[in-house]
Short mmCIF file of C-alpha atoms and ligand atoms in Angstrom, two decimals:
data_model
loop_
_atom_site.label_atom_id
_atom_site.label_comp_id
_atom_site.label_asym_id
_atom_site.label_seq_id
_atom_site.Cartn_x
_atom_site.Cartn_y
_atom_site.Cartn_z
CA UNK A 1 7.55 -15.93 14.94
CA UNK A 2 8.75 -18.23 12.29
CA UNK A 3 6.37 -21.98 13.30
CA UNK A 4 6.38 -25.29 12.02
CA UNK A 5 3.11 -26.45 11.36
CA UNK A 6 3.27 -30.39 11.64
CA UNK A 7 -0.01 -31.80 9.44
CA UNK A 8 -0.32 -28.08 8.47
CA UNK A 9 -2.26 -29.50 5.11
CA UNK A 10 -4.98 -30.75 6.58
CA UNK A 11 -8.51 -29.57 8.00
CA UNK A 12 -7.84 -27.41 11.41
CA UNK A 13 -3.47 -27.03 10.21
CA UNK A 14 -4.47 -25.17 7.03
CA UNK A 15 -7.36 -23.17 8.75
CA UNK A 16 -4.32 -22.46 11.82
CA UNK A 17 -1.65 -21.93 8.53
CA UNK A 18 -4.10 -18.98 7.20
CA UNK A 19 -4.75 -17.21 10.58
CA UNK A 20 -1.11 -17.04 11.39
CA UNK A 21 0.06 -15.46 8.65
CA UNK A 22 -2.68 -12.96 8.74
CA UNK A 23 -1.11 -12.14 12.15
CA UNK A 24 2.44 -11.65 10.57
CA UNK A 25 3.70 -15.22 11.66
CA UNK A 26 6.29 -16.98 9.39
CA UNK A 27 4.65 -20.88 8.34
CA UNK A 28 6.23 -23.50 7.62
CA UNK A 29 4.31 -26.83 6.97
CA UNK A 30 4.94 -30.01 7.66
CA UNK A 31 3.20 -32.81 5.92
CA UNK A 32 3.31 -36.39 4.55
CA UNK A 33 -0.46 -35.81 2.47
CA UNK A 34 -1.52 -39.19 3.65
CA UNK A 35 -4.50 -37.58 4.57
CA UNK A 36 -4.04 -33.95 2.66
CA UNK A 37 -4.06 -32.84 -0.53
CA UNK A 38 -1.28 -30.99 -2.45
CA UNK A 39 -4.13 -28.45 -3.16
CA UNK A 40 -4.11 -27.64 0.00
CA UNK A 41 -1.31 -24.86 -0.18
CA UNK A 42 -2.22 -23.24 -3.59
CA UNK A 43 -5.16 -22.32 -1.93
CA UNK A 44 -3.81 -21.22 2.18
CA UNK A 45 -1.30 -19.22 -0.27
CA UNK A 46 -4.47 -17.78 -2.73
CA UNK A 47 -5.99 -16.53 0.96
CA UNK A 48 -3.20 -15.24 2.40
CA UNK A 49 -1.40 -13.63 -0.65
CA UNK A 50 2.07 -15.46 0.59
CA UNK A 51 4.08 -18.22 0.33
CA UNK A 52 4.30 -20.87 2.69
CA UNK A 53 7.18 -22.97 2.44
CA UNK A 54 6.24 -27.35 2.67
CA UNK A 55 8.75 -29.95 3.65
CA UNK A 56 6.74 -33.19 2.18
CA UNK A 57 8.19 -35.29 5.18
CA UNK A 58 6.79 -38.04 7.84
CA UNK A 59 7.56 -36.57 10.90
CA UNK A 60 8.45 -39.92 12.57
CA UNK A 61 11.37 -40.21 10.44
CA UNK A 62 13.90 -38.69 12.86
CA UNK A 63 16.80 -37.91 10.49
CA UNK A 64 14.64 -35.68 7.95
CA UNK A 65 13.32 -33.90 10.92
CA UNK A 66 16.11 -32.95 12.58
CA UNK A 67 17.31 -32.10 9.37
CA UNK A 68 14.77 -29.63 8.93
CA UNK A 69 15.10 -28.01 12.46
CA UNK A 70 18.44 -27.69 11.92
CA UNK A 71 18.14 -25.19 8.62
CA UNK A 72 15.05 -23.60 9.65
CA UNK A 73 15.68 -22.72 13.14
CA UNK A 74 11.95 -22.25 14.57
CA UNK A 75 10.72 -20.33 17.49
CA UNK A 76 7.87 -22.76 17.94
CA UNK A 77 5.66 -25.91 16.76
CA UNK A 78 2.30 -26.46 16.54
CA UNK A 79 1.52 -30.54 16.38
CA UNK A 80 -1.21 -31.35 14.39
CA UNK A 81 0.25 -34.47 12.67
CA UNK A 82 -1.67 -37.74 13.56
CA UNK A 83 -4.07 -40.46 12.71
CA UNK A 84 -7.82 -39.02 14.17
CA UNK A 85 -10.63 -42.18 13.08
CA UNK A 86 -11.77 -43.53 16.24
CA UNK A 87 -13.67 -46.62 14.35
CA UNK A 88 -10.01 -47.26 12.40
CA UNK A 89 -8.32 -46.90 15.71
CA UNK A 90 -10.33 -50.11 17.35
CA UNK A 91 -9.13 -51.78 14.27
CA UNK A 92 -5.59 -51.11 13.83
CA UNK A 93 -4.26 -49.82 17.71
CA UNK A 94 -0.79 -50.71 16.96
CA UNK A 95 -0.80 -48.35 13.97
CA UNK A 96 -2.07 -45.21 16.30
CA UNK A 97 0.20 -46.03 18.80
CA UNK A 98 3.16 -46.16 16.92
CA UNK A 99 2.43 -43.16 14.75
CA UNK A 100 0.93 -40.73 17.12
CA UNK A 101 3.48 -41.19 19.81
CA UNK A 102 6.40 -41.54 17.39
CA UNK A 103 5.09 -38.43 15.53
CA UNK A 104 5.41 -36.36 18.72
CA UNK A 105 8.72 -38.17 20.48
CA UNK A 106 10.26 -36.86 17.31
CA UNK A 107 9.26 -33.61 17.37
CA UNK A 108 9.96 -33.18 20.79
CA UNK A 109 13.34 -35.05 21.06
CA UNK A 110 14.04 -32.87 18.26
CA UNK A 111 13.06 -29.76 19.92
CA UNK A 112 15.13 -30.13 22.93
CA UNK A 113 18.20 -30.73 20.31
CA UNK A 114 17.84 -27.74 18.44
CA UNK A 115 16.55 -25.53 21.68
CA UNK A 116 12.87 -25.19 19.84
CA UNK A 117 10.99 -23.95 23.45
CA UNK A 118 7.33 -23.86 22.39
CA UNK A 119 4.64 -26.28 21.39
CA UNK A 120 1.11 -26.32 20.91
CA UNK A 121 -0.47 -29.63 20.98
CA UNK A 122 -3.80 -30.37 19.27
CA UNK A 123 -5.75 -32.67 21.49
CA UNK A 124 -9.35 -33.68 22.15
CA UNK A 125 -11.79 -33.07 24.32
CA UNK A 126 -12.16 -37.20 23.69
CA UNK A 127 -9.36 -37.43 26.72
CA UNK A 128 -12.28 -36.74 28.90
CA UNK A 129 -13.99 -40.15 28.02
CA UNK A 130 -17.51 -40.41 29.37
CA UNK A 131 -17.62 -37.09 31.10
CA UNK A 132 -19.30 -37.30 35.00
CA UNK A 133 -20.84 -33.58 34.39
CA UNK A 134 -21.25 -30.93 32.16
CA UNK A 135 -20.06 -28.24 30.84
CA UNK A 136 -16.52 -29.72 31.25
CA UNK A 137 -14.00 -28.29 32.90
CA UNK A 138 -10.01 -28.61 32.58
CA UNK A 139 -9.68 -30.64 36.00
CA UNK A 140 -12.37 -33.09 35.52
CA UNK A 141 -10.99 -36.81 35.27
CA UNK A 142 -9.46 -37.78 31.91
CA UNK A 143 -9.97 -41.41 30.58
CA UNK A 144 -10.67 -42.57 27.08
CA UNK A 145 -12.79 -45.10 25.19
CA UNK A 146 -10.58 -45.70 22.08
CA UNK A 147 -7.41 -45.92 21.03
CA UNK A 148 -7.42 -42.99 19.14
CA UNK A 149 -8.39 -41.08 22.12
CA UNK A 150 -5.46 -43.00 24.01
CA UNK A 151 -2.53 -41.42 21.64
CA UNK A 152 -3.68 -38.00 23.06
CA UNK A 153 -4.32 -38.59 26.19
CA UNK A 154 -0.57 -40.36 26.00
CA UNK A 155 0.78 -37.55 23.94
CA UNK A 156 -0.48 -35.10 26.51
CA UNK A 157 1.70 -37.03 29.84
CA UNK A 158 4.51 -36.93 27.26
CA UNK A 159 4.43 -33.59 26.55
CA UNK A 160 3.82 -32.42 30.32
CA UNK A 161 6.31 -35.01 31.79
CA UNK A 162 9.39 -33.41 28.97
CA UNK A 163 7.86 -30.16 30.34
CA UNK A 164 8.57 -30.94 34.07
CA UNK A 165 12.07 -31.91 33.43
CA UNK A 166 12.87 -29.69 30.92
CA UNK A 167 12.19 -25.48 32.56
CA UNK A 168 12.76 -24.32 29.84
CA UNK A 169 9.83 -25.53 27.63
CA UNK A 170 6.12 -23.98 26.94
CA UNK A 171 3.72 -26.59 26.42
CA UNK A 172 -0.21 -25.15 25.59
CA UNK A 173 -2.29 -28.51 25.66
CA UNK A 174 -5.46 -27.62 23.57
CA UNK A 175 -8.40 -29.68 23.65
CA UNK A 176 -10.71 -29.17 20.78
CA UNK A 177 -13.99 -29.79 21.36
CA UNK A 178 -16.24 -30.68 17.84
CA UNK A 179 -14.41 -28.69 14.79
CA UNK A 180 -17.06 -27.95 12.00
CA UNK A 181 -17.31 -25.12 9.43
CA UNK A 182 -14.66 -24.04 6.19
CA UNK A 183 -13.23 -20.53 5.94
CA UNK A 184 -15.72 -18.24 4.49
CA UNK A 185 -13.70 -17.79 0.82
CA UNK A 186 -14.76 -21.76 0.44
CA UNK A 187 -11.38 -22.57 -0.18
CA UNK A 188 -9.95 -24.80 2.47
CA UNK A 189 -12.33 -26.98 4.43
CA UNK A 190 -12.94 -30.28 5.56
CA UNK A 191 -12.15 -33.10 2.56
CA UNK A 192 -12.34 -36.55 4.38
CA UNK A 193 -11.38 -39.64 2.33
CA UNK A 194 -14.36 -42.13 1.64
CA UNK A 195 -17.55 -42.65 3.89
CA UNK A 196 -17.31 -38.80 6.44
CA UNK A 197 -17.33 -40.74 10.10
CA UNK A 198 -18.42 -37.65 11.83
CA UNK A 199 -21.87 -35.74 11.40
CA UNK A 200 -20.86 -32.15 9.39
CA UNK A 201 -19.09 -33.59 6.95
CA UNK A 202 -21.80 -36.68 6.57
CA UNK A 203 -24.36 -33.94 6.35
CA UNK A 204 -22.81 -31.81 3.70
CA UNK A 205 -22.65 -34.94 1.51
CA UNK A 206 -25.93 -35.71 1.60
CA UNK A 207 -26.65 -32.28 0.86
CA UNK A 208 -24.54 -32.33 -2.16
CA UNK A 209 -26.34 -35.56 -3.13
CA UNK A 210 -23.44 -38.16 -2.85
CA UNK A 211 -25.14 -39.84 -0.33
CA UNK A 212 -28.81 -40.67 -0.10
CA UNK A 213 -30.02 -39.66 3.58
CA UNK A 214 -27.95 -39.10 7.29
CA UNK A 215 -28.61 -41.87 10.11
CA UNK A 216 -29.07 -40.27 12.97
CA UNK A 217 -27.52 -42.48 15.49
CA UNK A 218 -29.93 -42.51 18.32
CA UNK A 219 -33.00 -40.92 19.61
CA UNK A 220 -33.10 -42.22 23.10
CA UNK A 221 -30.34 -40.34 24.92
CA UNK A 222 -31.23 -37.96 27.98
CA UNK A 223 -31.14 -34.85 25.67
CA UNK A 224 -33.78 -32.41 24.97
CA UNK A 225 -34.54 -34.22 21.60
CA UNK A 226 -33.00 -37.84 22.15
CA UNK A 227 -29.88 -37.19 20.23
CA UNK A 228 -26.48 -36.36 21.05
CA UNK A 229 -25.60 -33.32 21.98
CA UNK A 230 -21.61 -32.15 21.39
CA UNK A 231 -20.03 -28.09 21.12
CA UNK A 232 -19.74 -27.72 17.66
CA UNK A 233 -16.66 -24.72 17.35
CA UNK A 234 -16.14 -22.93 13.88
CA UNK A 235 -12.96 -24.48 12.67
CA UNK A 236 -11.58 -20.58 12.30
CA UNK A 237 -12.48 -19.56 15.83
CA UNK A 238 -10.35 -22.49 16.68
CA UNK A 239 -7.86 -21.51 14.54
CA UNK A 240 -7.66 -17.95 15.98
CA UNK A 241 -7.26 -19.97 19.31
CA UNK A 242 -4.06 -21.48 17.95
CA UNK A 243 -2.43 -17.87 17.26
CA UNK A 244 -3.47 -16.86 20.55
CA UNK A 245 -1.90 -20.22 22.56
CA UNK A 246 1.52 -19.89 20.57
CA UNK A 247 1.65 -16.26 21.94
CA UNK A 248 0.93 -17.68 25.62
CA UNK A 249 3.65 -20.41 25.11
CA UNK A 250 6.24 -17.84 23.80
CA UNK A 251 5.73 -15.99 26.88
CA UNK A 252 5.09 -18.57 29.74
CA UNK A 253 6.73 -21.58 30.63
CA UNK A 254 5.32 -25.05 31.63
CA UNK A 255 2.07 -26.54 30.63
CA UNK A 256 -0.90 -25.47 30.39
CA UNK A 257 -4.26 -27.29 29.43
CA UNK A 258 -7.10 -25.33 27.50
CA UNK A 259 -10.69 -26.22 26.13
CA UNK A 260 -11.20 -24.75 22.88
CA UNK A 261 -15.29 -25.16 22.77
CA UNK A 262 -18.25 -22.89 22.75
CA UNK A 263 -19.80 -23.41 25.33
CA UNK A 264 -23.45 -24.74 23.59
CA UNK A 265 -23.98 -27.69 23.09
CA UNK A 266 -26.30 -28.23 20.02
CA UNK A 267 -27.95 -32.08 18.97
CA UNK A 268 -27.67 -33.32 16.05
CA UNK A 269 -31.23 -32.68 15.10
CA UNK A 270 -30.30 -29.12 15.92
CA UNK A 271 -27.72 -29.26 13.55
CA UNK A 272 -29.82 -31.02 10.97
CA UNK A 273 -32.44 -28.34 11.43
CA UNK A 274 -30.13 -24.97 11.36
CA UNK A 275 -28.33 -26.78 8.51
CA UNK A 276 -31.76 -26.80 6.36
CA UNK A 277 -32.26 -23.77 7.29
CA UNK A 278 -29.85 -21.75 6.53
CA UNK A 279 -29.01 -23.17 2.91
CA UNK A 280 -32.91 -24.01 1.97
CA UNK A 281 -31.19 -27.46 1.71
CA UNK A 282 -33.72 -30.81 2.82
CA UNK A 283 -31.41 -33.13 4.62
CA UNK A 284 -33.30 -36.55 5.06
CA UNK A 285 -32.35 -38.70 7.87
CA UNK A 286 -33.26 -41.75 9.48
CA UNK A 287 -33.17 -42.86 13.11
CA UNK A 288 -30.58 -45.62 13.36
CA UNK A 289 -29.35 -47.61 16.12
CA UNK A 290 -26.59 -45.80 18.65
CA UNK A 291 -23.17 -45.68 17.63
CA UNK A 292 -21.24 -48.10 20.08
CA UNK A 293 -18.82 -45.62 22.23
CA UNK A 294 -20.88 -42.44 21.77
CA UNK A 295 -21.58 -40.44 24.94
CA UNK A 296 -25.21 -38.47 25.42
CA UNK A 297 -23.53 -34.89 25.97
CA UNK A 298 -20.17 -33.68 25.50
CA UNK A 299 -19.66 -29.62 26.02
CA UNK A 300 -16.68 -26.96 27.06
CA UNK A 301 -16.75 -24.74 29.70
CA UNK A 302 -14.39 -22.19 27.96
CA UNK A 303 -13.51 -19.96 30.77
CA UNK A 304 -10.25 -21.13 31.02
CA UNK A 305 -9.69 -20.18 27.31
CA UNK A 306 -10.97 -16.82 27.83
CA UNK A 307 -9.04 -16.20 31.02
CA UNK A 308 -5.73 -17.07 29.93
CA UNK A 309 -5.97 -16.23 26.14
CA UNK A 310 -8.31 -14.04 26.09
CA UNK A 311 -9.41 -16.27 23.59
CA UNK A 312 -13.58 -16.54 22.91
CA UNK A 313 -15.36 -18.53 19.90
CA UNK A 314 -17.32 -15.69 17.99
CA UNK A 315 -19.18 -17.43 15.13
CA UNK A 316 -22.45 -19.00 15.91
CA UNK A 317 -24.46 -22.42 14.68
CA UNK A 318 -25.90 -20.43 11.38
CA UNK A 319 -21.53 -19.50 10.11
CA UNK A 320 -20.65 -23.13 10.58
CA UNK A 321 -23.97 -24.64 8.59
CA UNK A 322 -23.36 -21.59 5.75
CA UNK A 323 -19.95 -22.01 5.63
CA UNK A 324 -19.42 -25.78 5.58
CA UNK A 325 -22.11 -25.26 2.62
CA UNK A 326 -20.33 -22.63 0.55
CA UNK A 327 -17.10 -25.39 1.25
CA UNK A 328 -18.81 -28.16 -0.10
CA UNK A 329 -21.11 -26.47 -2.91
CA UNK A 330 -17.68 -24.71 -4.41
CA UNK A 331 -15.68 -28.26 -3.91
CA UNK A 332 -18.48 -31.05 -4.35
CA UNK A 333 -15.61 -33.33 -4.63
CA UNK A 334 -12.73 -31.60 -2.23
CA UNK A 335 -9.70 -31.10 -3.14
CA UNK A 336 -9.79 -33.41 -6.32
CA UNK A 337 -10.58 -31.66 -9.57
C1 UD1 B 401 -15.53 -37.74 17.33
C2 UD1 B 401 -14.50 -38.31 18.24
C3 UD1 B 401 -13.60 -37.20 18.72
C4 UD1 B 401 -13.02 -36.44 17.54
C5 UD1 B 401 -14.16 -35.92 16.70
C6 UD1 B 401 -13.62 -35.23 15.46
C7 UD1 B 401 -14.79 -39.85 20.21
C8 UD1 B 401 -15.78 -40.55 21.08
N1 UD1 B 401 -15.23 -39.02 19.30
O1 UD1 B 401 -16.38 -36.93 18.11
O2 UD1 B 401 -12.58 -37.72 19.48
O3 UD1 B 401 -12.20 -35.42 18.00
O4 UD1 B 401 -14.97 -37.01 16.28
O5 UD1 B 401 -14.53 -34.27 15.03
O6 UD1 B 401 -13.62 -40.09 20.38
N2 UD1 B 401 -23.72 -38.67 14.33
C9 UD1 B 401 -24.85 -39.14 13.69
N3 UD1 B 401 -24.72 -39.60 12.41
C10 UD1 B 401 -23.52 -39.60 11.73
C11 UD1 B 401 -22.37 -39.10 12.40
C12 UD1 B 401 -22.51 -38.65 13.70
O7 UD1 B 401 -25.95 -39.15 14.26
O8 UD1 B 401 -23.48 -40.04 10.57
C13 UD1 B 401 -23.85 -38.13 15.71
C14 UD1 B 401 -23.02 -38.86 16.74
O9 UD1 B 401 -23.71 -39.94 17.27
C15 UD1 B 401 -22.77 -37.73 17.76
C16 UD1 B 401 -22.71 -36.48 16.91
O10 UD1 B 401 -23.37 -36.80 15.69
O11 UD1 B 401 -23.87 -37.63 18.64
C17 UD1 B 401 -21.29 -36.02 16.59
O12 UD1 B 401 -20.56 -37.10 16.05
P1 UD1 B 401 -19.12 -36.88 15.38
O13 UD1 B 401 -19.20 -35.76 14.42
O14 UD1 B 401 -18.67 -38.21 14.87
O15 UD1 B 401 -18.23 -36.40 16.58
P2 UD1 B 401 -17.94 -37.08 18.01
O16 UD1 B 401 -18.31 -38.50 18.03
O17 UD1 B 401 -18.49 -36.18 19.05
#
């Protein structure tokens, strides 16, 4: 299938971009590199040993996206493309809004115009907001606690409302639970601009030495250890899930909503601890005060996924430590030379 790959460039669109094409899909990428490198495609294309083809567009800007649906004719989108810092998103809502749900009322308006029938949408297992019990389930209430987690949650009724009055369209809502991890050549992995907000990317820094020790935000929370406890999924398990949801959509209609997670959930001294581990890397950390908005415990049940996809993460705790490692060690400063 020949698939646009909206945000294609950046951490779980490249990973997607590389496990596609080594499952004979055509890729086409989509990308403004507001939060991307260029580099980004030298090295998907070094993996794969092909070309991928990049429109450098915003995919709110209707006319040059319906431009390029009209020459490249795709059989189906995957829509990464979006603004994803919760702290950010408390401080500038009107920004999310408008580019999250203009990002995907484009793409969508634009599908129906050019007869485009299947999407994949990458959502978050935020949408379930302070979950009642886990492991969480597809059905459980949805409800969020930022405005980040609002665009998705909004993006998901637009996608399933277009879905309901349009028969003909595939919608595969997937709801990613914590992506960690880098492919295992350490060439594409996770580059985020400034201070990392989220705890893989904070603790391969300090590991690397740009920053002195990890805060550990909270010890008191009704886990086995005090800290916070999420489903950390390698980011090319999750990948592989995207290949396997765009051949559901292609041959289903309607929508369908799917946890991408392991399963485990793992602290964050657990993650501190297999981390040392498995590199021989000290990571010092101090206890710090709770991060306002956090939840205790946050993990999949990925039946569903299983079921329908026959889609199941396969690499453990000790592949996402090594390889967000072998990432950072081989890029100390990401994509920048
Ligand atoms: C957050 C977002 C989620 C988003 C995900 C991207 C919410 C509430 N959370 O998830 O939507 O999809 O990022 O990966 O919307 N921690 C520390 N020290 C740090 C950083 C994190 O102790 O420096 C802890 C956190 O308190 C938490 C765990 O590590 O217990 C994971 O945090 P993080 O990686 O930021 O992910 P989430 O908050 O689960």
């Amino acid at each position: 299938m020949k698939i646009l790959l909206t945000g294609g460039a950046g951490f779980i669109g490249s990973h997607t971009a590389v496990e596609l094409l080594k499952n004979n899909h055509e890729v086409i990428i989509a990308d403004n590199f507001s939060n991307a490198s260029q580099a980004v495609i030298g090295r998907i294309e070094k993996i794969s040993g092909q070309k991928v083809k990049v429109y450098n567009i915003d995919v709110c800007d209707a006319k040059l996206c319906s431009r390029m649906f009209e020459s490249e004719g795709f059989d189906a989108v995957i829509h990464f493309a979006g603004y994803k810092a919760v702290g950010e998103s408390c401080v500038k809502p009107e920004m999310y809004y408008r580019n999250n749900l203009d990002s995907t009322l484009t793409i969508i308006e634009a599908m129906e115009k050019y007869g485009v029938n299947n999407i994949v949408f990458s959502s978050s297992a935020t949408v379930y907001g302070i979950p009642e019990k886990v492991p969480i389930t597809e059905d459980m209430p949805t409800g969020c606690t930022n405005p980040y987690g609002w665009t998705k949650y909004m993006n998901e009724r637009i996608l399933t409302d277009t879905a309901a009055a349009n028969k003909n369209l595939s919608v595969v809502l997937l709801r990613y639970f914590n992506p960690i991890g880098a492919h295992e050549s350490g060439l594409i992995g996770e580059a985020p601009n400034g201070i990392p907000n989220n705890l893989m990317p904070y603790i391969a820094q300090v590991a690397i030495g740009k920053r002195e020790k990890l805060s550990v935000f909270g010890n008191d929370y009704p886990t086995h250890d005090g800290t916070g406890v999420r489903d950390y999924i390698h980011v090319v398990d999750l990948a592989r899930g995207h290949v396997d949801a765009i051949n559901y959509a292609s041959s289903h209609k309607g929508t369908e909503i799917i946890n991408l997670g392991t399963g485990v959930g793992y602290s964050v001294l657990d993650i501190v601890k297999s981390f040392e581990r498995v590199n021989g890397i000290k990571i010092p950390y101090v206890i710090a005060e709770r991060r306002p908005g956090d939840i205790a415990q946050c993990y999949a049940d990925p039946s569903k996924a299983e079921k329908l996809l026959g889609w199941k993460a396969e690499k453990n705790i000790d592949d996402m430590c090594r390889d967000t490692w072998n990432w950072q060690k081989n890029n100390p400063n990401g994509y920048e030379e």
